[in-house]
Short mmCIF file of C-alpha atoms and ligand atoms in Angstrom, two decimals:
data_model
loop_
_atom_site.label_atom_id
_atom_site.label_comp_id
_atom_site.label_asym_id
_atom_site.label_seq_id
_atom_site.Cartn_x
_atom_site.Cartn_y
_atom_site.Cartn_z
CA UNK A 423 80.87 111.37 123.59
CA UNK A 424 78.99 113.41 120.91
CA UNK A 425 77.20 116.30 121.52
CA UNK A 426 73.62 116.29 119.85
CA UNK A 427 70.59 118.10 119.36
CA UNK A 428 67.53 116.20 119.11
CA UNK A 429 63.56 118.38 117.78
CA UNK A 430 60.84 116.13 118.36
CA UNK A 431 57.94 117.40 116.19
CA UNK A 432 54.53 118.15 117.47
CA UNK A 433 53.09 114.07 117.08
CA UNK A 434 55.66 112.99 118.67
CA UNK A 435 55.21 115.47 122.19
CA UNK A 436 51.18 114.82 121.33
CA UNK A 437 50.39 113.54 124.69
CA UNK A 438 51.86 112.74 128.30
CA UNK A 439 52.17 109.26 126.91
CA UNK A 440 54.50 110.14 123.85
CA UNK A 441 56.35 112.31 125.93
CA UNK A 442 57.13 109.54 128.33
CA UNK A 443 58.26 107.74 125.46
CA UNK A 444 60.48 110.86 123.76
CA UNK A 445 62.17 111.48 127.80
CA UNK A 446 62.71 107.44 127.20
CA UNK A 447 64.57 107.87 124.20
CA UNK A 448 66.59 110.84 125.29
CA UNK A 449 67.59 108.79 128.22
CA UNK A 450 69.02 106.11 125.95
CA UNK A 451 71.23 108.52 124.37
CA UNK A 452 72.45 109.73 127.80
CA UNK A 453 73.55 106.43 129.46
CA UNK A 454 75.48 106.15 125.70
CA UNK A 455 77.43 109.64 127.29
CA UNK A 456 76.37 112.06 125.36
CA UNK A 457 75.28 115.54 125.89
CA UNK A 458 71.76 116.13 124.46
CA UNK A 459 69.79 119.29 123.84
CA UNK A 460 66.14 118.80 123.05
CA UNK A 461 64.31 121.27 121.15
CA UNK A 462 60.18 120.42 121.13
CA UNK A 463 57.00 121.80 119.10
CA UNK A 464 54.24 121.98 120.58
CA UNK A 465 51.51 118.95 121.26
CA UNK A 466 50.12 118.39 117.37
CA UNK A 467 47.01 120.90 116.88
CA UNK A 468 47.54 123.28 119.69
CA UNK A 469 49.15 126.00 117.36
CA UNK A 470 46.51 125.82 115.27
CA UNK A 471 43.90 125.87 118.13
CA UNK A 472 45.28 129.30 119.75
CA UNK A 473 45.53 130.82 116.35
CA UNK A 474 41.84 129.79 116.03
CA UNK A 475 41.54 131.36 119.36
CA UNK A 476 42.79 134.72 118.50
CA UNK A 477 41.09 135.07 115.26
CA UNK A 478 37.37 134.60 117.54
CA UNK A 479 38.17 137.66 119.09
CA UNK A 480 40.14 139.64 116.48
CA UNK A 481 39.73 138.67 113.20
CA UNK A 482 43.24 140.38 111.95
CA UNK A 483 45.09 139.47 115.14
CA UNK A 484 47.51 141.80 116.44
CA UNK A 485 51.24 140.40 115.38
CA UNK A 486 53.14 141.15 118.48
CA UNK A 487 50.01 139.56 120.71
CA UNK A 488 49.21 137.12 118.22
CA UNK A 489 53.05 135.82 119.00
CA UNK A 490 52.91 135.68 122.61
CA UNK A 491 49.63 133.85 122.56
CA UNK A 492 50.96 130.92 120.08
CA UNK A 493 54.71 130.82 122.10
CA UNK A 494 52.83 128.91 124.76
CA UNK A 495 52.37 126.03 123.17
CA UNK A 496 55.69 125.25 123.10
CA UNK A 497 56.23 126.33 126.78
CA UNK A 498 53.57 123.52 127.94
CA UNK A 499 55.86 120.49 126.02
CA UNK A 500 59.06 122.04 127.37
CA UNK A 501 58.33 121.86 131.24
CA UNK A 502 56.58 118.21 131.19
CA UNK A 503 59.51 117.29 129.23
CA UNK A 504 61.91 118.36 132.01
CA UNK A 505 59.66 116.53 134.06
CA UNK A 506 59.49 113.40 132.16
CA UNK A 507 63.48 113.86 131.94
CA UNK A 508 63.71 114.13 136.24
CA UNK A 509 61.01 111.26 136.44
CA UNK A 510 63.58 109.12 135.00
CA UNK A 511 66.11 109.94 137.45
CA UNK A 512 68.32 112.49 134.61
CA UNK A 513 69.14 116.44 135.72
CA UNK A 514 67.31 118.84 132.98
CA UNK A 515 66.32 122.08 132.82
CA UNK A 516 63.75 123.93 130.60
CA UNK A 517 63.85 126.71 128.53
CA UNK A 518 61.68 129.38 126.42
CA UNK A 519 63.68 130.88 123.64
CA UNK A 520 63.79 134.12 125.44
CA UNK A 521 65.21 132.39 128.51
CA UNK A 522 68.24 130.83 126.04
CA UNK A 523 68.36 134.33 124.62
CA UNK A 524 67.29 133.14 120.92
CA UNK A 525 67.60 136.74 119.32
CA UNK A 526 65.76 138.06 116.34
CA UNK A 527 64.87 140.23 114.60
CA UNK A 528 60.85 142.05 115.38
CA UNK A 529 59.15 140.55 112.02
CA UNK A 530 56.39 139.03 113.95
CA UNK A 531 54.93 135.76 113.11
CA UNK A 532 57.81 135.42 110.72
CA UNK A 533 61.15 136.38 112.50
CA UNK A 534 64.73 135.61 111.53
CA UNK A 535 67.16 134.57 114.01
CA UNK A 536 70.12 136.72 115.01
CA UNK A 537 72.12 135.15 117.38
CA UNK A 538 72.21 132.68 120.59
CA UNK A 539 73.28 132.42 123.88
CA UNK A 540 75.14 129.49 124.14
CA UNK A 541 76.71 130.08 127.62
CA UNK A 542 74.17 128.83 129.69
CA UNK A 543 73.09 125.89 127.79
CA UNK A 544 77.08 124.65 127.58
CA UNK A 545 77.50 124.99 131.56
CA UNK A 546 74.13 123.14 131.91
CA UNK A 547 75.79 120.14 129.31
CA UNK A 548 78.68 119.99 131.48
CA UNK A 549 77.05 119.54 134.23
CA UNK A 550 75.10 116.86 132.86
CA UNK A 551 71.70 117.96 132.44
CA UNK A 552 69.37 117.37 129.41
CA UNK A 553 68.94 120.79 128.16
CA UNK A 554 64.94 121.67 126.89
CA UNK A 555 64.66 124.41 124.93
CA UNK A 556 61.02 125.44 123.71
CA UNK A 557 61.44 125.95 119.46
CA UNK A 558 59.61 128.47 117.24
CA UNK A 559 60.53 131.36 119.49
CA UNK A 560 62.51 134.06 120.28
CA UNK A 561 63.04 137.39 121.50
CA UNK A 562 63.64 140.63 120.07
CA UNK A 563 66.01 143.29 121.13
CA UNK A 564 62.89 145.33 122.76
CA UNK A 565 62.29 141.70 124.54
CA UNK A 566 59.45 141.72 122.49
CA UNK A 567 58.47 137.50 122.38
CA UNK A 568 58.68 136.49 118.52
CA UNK A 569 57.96 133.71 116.20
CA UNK A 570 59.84 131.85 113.32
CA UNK A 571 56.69 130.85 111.23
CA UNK A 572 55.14 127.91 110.80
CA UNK A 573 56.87 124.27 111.25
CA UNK A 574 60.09 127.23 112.88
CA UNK A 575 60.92 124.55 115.32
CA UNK A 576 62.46 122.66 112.70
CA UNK A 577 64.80 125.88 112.56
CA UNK A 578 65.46 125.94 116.40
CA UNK A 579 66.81 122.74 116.37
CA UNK A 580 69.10 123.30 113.43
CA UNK A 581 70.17 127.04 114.60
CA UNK A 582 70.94 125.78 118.34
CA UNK A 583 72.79 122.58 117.03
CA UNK A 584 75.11 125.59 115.11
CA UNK A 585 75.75 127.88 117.55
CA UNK A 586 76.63 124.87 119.98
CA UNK A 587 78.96 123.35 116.99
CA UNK A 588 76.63 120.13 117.80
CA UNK A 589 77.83 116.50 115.96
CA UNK A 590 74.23 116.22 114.93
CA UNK A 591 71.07 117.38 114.37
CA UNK A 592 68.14 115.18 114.50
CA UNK A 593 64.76 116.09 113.46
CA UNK A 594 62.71 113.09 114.80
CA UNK A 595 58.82 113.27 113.33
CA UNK A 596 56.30 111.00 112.60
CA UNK A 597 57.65 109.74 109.17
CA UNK A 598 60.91 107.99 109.63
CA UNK A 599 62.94 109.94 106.56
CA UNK A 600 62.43 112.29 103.75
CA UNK A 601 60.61 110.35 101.14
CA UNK A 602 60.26 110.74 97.06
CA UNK A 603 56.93 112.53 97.96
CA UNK A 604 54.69 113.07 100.94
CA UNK A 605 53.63 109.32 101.80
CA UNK A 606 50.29 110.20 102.56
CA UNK A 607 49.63 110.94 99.02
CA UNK A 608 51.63 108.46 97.59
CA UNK A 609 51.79 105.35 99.79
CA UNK A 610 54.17 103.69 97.97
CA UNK A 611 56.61 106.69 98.23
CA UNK A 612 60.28 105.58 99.48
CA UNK A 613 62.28 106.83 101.59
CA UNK A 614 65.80 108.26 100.52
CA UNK A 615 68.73 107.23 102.64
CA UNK A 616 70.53 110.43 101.77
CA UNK A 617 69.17 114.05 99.65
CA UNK A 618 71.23 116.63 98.86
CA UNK A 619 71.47 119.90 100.58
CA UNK A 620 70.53 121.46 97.29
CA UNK A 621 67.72 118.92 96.78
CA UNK A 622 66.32 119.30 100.28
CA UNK A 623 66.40 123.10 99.85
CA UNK A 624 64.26 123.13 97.10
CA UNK A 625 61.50 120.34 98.50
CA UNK A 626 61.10 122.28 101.85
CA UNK A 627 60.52 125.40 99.40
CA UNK A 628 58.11 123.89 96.92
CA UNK A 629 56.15 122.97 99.80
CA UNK A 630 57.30 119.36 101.66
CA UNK A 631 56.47 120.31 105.20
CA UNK A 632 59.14 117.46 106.58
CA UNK A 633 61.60 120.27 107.01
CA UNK A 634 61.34 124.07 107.23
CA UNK A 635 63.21 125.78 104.88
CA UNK A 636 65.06 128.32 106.89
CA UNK A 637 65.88 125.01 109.13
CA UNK A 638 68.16 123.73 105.32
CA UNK A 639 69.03 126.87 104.75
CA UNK A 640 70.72 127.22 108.39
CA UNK A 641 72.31 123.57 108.02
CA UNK A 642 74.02 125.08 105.01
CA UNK A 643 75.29 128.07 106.00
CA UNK A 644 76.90 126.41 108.91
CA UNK A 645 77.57 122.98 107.55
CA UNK A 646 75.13 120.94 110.06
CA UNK A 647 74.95 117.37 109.97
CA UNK A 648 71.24 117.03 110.05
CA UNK A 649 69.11 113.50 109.82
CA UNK A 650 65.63 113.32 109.49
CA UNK A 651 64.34 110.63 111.82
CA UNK A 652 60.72 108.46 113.49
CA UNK A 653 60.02 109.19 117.00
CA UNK A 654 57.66 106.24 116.86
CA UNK A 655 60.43 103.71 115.95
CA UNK A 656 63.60 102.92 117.59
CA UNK A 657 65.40 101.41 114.64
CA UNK A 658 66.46 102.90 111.28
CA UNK A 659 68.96 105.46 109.69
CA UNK A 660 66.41 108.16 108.69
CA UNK A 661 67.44 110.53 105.86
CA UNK A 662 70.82 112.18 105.73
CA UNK A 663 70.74 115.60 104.79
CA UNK A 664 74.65 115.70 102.07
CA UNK A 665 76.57 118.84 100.95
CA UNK A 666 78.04 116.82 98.18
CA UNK A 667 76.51 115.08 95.35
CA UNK A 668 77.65 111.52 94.90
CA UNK A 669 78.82 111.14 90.79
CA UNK A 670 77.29 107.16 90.59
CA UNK A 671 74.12 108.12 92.15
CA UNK A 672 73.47 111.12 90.14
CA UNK A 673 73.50 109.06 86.92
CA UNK A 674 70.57 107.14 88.10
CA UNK A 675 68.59 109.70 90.02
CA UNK A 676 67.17 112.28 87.52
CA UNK A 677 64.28 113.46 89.80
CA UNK A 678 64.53 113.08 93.33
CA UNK A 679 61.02 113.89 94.75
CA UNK A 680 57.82 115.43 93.88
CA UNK A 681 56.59 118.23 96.11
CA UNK A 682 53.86 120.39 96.33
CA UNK A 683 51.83 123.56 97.81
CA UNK A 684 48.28 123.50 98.48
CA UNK A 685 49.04 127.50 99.88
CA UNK A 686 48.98 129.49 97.15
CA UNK A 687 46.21 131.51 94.85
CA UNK A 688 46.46 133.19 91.79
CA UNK A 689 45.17 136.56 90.73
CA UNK A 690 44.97 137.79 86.66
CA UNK A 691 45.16 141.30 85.53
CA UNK A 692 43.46 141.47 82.09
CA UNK A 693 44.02 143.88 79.30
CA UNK A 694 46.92 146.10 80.58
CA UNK A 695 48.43 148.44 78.75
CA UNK A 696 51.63 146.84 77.40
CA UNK A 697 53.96 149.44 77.97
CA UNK A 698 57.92 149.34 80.00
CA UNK A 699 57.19 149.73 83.05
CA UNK A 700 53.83 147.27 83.65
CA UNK A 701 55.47 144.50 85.83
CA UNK A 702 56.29 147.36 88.40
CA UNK A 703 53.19 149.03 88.35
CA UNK A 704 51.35 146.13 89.45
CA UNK A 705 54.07 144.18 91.68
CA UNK A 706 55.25 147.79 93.18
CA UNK A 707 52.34 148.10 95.53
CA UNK A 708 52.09 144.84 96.30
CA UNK A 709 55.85 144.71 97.61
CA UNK A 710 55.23 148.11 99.53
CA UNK A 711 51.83 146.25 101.17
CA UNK A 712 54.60 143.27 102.27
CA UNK A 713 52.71 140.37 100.46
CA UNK A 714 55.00 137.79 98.79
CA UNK A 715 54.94 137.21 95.58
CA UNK A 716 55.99 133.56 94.12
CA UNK A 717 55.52 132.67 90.88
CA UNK A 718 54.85 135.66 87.75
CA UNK A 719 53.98 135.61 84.33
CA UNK A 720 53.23 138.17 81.86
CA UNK A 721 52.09 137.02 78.43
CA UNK A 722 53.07 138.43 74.81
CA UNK A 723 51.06 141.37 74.25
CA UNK A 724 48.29 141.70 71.23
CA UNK A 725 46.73 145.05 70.66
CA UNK A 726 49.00 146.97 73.06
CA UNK A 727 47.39 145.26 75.98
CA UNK A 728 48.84 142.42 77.78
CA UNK A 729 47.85 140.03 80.91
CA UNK A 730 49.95 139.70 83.88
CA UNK A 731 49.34 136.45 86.49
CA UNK A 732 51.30 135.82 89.48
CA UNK A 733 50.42 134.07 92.78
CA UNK A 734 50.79 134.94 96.51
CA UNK A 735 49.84 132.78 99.73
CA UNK A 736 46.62 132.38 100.32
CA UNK A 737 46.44 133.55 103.53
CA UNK A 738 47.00 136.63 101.47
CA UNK A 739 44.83 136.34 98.82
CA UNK A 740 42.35 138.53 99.77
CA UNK A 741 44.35 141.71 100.79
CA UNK A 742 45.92 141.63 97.34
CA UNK A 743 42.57 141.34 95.46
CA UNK A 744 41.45 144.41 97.44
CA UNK A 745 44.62 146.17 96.68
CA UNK A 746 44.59 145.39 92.89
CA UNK A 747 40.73 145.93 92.53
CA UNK A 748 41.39 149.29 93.89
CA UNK A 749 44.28 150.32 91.55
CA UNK A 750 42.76 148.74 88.49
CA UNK A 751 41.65 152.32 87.34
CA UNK A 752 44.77 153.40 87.93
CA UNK A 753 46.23 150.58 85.89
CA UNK A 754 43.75 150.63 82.93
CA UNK A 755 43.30 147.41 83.40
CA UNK A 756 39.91 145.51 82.01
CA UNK A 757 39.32 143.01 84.63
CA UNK A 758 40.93 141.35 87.43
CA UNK A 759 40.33 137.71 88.20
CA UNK A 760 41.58 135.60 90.88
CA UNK A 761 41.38 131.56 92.02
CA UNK A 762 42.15 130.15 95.12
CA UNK A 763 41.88 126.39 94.27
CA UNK A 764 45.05 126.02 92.95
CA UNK A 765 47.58 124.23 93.50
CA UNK A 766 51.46 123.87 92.77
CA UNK A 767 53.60 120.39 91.76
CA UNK A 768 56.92 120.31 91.42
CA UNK A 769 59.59 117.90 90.51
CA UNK A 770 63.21 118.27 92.15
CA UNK A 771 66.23 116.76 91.44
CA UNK A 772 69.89 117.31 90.67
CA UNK A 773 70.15 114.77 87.98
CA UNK A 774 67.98 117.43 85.62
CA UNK A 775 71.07 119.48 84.70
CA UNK A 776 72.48 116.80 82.66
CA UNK A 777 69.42 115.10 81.18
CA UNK A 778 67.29 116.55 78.60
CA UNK A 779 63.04 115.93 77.90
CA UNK A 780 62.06 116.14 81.81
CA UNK A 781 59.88 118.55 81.15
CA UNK A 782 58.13 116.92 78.22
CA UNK A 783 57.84 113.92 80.03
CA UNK A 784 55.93 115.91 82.91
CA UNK A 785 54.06 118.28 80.56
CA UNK A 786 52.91 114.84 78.25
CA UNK A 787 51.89 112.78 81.41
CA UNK A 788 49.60 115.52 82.47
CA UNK A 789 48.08 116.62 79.38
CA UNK A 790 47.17 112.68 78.84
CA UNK A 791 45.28 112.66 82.04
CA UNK A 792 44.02 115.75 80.73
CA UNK A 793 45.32 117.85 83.47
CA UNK A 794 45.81 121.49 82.17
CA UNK A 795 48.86 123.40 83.14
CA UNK A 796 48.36 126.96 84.51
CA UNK A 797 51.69 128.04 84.86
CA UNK A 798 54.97 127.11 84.56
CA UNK A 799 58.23 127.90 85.89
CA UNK A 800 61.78 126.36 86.05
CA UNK A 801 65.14 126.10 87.24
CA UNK A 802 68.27 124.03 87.07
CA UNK A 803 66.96 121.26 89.43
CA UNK A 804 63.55 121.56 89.11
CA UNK A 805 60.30 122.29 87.31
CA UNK A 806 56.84 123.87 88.49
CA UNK A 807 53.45 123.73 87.28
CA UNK A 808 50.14 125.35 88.83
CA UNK A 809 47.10 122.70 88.17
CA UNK A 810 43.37 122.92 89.59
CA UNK A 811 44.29 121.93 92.92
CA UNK A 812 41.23 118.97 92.32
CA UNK A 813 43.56 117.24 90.35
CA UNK A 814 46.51 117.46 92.64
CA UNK A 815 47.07 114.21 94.21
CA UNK A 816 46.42 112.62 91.01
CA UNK A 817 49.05 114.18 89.04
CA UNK A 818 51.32 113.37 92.00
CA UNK A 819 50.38 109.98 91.64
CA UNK A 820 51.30 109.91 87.87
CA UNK A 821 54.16 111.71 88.17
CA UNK A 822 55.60 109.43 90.70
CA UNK A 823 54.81 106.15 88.37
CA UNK A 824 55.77 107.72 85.21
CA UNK A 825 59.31 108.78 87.26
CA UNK A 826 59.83 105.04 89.21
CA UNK A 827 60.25 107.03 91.92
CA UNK A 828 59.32 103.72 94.16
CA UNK A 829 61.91 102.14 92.35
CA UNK A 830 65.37 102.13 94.57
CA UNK A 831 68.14 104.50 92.95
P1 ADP B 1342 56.45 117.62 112.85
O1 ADP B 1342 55.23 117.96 113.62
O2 ADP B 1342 57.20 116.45 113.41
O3 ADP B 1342 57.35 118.81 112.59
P2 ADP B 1342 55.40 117.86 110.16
O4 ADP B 1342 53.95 117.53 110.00
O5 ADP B 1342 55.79 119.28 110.19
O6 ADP B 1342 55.93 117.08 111.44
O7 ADP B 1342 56.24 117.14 109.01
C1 ADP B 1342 56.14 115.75 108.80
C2 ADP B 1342 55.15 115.48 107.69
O8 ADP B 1342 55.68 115.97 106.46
C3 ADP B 1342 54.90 114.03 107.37
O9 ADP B 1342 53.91 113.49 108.23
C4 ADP B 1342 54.49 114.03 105.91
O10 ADP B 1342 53.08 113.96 105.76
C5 ADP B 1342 54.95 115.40 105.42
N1 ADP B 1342 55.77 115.32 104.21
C6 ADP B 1342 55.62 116.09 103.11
N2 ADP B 1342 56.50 115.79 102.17
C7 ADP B 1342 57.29 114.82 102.69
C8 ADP B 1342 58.40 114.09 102.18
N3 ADP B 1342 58.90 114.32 100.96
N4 ADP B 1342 58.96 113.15 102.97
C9 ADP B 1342 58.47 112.92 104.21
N5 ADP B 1342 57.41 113.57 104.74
C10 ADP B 1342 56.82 114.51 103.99
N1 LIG B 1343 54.25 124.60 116.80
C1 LIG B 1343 54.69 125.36 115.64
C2 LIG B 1343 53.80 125.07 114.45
O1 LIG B 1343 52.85 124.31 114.56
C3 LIG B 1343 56.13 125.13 115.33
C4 LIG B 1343 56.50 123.73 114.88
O2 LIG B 1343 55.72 122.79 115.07
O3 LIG B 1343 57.59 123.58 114.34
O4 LIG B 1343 54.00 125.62 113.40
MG1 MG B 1344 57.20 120.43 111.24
#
């Protein structure tokens, strides 16, 4: 008898139908004897229709407000689930994250989990009911309802399988692994039986939406065992999430995947003085005015000026370019430019430490398809570029050929 935590993602709870089908499954893995804790999204859209919602009648909608409204989405799939689960003859029991007691902290929209109460949830198991707990949500210490940011179910799942000490977590979506790249761009994308912890970290950061990051980071802090699964098939391994890198693999796999962002924009700052002290100047207030700031780069200064480009979400674009264009006196700057159609490819993998010419290869294959490189940035196990986000699917394309990524490891 194992106990495990199954997330089904917001396809797979789309309608009464599919979850029919998901209570199906999660009856399978009871009459095996396990204990199972279900963790669901809400139906595919409906966050995105009540954020559409609140934005009609405030166009900068009030965090703590803005968080109860899009918490009820997840509500909805949690109760028919329970439902579905009693339909079927099993004992379940439903709840919100502030009915677990899912604490965090009060960053609205964006919060961090604290801690969990297990208690309830474990006398529920032993008593053999399917527990249904809502994801994305949580509850502050004010019992304020909160958030974990976008695709945060992912990080219920893999926080509740922790706190329970769970055998596994499986993330069960509408792809049935992690792939090379996102197969929608890239049909002949494979899937990997296995990624590394590191590897996985980085995708979910640069931008593959199979996983949430703070859902890796989590299964690394506390060791999960965490598989990325199909809800729409009832056969395969999915993709195995490893905390050690296999030697024999590594020699083969230099690059892992290609991900990429579609959320960012970049903003210029031209002719600044080039004097100590610049790069705070300019990324001071925009730290104080809580925008994130991803990639930076300032450029060797000519004529005691320099220019300075860095890039933020986009959903944050425009506060930034208000808040620069109104310190640009301040900063002696000439102009300030900004671009929201771009876009940022990345290639991951662990295999990059000990090969050399990666980075030519990428730079070469997209300055022959005359894609020009915006930015650039690097680390151990993986290399960045900003392109015109027009060219974006192409350059995945290439970059998946020119890497036989389709090719098996
Ligand atoms: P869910 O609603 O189940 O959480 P998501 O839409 O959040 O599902 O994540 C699954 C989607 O992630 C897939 O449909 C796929 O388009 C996308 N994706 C992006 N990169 C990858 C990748 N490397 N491997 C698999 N899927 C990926
Ligand atoms: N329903 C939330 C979202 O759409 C959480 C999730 O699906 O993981 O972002
Ligand atoms: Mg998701």
């Amino acid at each position: 008898m194992a106990l495990i935590v199954q997330k089904y993602g917001g396809t797979s709870v789309a309608s009464v139908e599919r979850i029919k089908h998901v209570a199906e499954r999660v009856a399978k893995f009871k009459m095996l004897g396990h204990q199972v804790v279900v963790v669901l999204s809400a139906m595919s859209g409906e966050t995105n229709r009540l954020i559409a919602l609140a934005k009609e009648v405030q166009s900068e909608p009030d965090p703590r407000e803005l968080d109860a409204l899009i918490s009820t989405g997840e509500q909805v799939t949690v109760a028919l689930m329970a439902m579905a689960l009693k339909d079927l003859g099993l004992k379940a029991r439903s709840y919100t994250g502030a009915q677990v007691r899912i604490l965090t902290d009060n960053a609205h929209t964006k919060a961090r989990i604290v801690s969990i109460e297990e208690q309830n949830m474990r006398q529920d198991l032993e008593s053999g009911r399917v527990v249904v707990v809502a994801g994305f949500q949580g509850v502050d210490e004010q019992g304020n309802i909160t958030t974990l940011g976008r695709g945060g179910s992912d990080t219920t799942g893999v926080a509740l399988a922790a706190a329970l000490n769970a055998d596994e977590c499986q993330i069960y979506t509408d792809v049935d692994g992690v792939y090379t790249t996102d197969p929608r761009i890239v049909p002949n994308a494979r899937r990997l039986d296995t990624i590394t912890f590191e590897e996985m970290l980085e995708m979910a950061s640069l931008g593959s939406k199979v996983l949430q990051i703070r859902a890796v980071e989590f299964a690394g802090k506390y060791k999960v065992k965490l598989r990325v699964l199909s809800s729409f098939q009832d056969e395969g391994e999915g993709t195995l999430i490893t905390f050690e890198e296999e030697p024999n693999t590594m020699e083969q796999a230099i690059i892992s995947g290609i991900a990429f962002n579609r959320d960012e924009a970049k903003i210029t700052i031209l002719g600044v003085p080039d004097t100590p002290g610049v790069a705070y100047q300019i990324l001071g207030p925009v730290a104080e005015a809580n925008i994130d700031v991803d990639m930076i780069i300032q450029n060797t200064g000519a004529d005691n000026t320099t220019d300075f480009t860095f890039t933020v979400n986009r959903n944050e674009y425009p506060r930034t370019m208000q808040l620069l264009t109104s310190l640009q006196a301040k900063l002696g700057a000439k102009e300030i430019k900004g671009d929201k159609h771009i876009a940022k490819l990345s290639i991951v993998g662990v295999g990059m430490r000990s090969h050399v010419g990666i980075a030519s290869t990428m730079f070469k294959t997209l300055a022959q398809e005359n894609i020009n490189i915006q930015m650039i940035s690097t680390s151990e196990i993986k290399i960045s570029v900003v392109i015109d986000e027009k060219y974006l699917e192409l350059a995945v394309r290439i970059l998946h050929d020119v890497f036989e990524l389709e090719k098996p490891r």
